[in-house]
PDB file of C-alpha atoms in Angstrom:
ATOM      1  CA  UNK A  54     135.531  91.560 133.943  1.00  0.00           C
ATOM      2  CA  UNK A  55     133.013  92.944 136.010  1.00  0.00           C
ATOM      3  CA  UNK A  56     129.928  91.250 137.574  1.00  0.00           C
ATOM      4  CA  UNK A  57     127.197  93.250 136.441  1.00  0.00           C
ATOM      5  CA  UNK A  58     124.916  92.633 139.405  1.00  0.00           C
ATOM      6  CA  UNK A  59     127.491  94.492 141.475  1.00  0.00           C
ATOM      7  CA  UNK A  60     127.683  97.351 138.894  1.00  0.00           C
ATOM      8  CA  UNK A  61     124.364  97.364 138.654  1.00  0.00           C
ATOM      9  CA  UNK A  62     123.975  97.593 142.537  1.00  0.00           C
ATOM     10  CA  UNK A  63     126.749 100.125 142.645  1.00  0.00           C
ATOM     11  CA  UNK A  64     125.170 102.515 140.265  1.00  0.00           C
ATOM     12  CA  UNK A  65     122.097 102.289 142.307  1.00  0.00           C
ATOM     13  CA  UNK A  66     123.777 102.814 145.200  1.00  0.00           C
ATOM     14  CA  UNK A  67     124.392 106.314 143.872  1.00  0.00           C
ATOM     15  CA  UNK A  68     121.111 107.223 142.898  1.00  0.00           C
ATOM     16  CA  UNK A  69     118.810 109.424 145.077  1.00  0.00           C
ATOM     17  CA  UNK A  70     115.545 111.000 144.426  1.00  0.00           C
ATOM     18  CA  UNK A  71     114.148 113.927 145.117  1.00  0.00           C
ATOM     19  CA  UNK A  72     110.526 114.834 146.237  1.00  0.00           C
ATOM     20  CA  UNK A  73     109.051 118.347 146.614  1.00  0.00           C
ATOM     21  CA  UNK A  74     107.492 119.289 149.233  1.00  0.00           C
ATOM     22  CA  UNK A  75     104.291 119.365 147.618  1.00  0.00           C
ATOM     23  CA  UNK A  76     104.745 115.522 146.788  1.00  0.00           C
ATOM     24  CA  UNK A  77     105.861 115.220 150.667  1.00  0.00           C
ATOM     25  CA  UNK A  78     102.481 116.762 151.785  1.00  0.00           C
ATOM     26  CA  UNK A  79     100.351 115.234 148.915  1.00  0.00           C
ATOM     27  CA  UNK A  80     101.594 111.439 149.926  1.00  0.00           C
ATOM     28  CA  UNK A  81     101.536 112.407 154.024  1.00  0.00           C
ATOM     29  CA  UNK A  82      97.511 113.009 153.328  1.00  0.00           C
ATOM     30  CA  UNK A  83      96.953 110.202 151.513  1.00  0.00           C
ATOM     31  CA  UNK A  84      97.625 108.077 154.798  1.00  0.00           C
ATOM     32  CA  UNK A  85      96.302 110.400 157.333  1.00  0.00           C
ATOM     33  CA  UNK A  86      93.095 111.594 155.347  1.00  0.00           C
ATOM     34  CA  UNK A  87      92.267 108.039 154.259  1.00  0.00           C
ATOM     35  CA  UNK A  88      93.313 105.763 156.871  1.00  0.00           C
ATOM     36  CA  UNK A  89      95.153 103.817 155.121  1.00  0.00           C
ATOM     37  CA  UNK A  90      98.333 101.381 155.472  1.00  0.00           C
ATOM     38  CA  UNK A  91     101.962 103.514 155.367  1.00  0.00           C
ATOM     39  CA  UNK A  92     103.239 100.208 153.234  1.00  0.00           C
ATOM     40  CA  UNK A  93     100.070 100.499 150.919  1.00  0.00           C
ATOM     41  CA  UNK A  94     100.329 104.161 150.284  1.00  0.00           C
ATOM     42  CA  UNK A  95     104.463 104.114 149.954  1.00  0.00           C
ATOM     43  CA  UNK A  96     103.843 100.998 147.352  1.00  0.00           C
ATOM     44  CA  UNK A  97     101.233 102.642 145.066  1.00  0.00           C
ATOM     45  CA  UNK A  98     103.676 105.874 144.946  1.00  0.00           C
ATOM     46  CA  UNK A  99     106.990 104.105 144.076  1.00  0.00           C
ATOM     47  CA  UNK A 100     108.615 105.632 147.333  1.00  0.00           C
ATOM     48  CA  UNK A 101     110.233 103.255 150.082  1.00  0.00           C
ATOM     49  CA  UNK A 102     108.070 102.538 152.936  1.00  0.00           C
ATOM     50  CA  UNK A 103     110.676 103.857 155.821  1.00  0.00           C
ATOM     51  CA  UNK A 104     110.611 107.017 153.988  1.00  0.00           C
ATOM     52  CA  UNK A 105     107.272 107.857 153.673  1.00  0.00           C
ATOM     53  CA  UNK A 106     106.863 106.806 157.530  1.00  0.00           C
ATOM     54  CA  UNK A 107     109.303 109.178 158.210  1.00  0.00           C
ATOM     55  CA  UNK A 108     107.244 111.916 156.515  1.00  0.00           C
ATOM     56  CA  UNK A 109     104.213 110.972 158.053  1.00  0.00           C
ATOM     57  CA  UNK A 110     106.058 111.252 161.657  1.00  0.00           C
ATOM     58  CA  UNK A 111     107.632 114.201 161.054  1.00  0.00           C
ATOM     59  CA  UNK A 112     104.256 115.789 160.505  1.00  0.00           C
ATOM     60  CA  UNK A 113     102.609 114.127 163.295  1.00  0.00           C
ATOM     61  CA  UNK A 114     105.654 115.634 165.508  1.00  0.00           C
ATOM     62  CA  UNK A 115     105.002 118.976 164.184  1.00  0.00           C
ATOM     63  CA  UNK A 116     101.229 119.019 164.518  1.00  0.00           C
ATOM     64  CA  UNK A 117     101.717 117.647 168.355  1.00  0.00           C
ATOM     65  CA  UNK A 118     104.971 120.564 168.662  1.00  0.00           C
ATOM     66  CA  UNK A 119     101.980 123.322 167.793  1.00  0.00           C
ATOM     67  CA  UNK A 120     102.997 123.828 164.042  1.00  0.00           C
ATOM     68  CA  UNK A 121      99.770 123.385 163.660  1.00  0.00           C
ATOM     69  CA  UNK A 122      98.813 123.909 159.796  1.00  0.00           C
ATOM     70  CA  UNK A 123     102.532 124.805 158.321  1.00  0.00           C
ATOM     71  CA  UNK A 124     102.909 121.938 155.771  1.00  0.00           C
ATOM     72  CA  UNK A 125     106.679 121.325 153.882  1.00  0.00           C
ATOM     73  CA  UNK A 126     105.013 123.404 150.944  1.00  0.00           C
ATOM     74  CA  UNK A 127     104.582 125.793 153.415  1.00  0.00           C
ATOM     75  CA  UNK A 128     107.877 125.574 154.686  1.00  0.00           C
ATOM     76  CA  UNK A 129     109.386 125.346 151.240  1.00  0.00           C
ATOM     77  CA  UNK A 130     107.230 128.982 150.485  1.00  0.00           C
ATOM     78  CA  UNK A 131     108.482 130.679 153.098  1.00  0.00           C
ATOM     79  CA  UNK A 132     111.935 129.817 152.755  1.00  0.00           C
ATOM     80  CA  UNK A 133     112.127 130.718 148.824  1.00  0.00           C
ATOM     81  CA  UNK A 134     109.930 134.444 149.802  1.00  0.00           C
ATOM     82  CA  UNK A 135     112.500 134.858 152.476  1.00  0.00           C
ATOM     83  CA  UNK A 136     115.680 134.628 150.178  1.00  0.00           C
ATOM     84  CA  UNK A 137     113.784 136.527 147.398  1.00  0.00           C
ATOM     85  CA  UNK A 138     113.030 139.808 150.370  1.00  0.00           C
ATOM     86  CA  UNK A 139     116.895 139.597 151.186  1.00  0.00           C
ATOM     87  CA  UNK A 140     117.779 139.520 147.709  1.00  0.00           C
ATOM     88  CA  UNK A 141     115.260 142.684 146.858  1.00  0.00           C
ATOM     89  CA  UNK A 142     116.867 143.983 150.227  1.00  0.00           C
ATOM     90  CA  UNK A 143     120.306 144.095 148.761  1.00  0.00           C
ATOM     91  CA  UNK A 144     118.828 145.049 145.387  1.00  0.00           C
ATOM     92  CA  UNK A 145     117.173 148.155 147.106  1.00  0.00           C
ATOM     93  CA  UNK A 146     120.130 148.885 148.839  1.00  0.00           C
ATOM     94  CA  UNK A 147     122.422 149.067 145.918  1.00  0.00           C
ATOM     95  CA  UNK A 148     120.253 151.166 143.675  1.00  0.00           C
ATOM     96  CA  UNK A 149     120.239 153.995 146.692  1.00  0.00           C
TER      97      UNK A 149
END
């Protein structure tokens, strides 16, 4: 028999989540707009206080590195309308 606490613990072991970017960027403001507390903000969104520390440093390293502006949406954009011009590329290509 196995102790469900463990199983339990195992299970959720497993278990990542996702965010989007625009979550990312949405949850980043909310502590550099307002001012307030990275445990406060990570607490009323259900996401683990390391993690949403680690957002808001990774866009204070970026603004500091000159990415000034360029937000993970942003990011996320320009990624998705790159792959979509290569894919158009090859499209193009083929049809000639």
């Amino acid at each position: 028999m196995v102790d469900t606490s463990q199983e339990r613990m195992f299970i959720m072991g497993n278990t990542r989540r996702e965010f989007t970017p625009e979550f990312k960027d949405e949850a980043v403001k909310l502590v550099i707009n307002t001012g307030r507390a990275v445990a406060t903000v990570a607490r009323e969104l259900g996401v683990n206080e390391a993690t949403l520390g680690r957002w808001v440093n990774l866009f204070k390293a970026s603004q500091d590195a000159g990415e000034a502006g360029i937000t993970e949406t942003e990011k996320a954009e320009l990624l998705r309308l790159r792959k979509e011009n290569a894919d158009l590329k090859l499209d193009r290509a083929f049809l000639k």
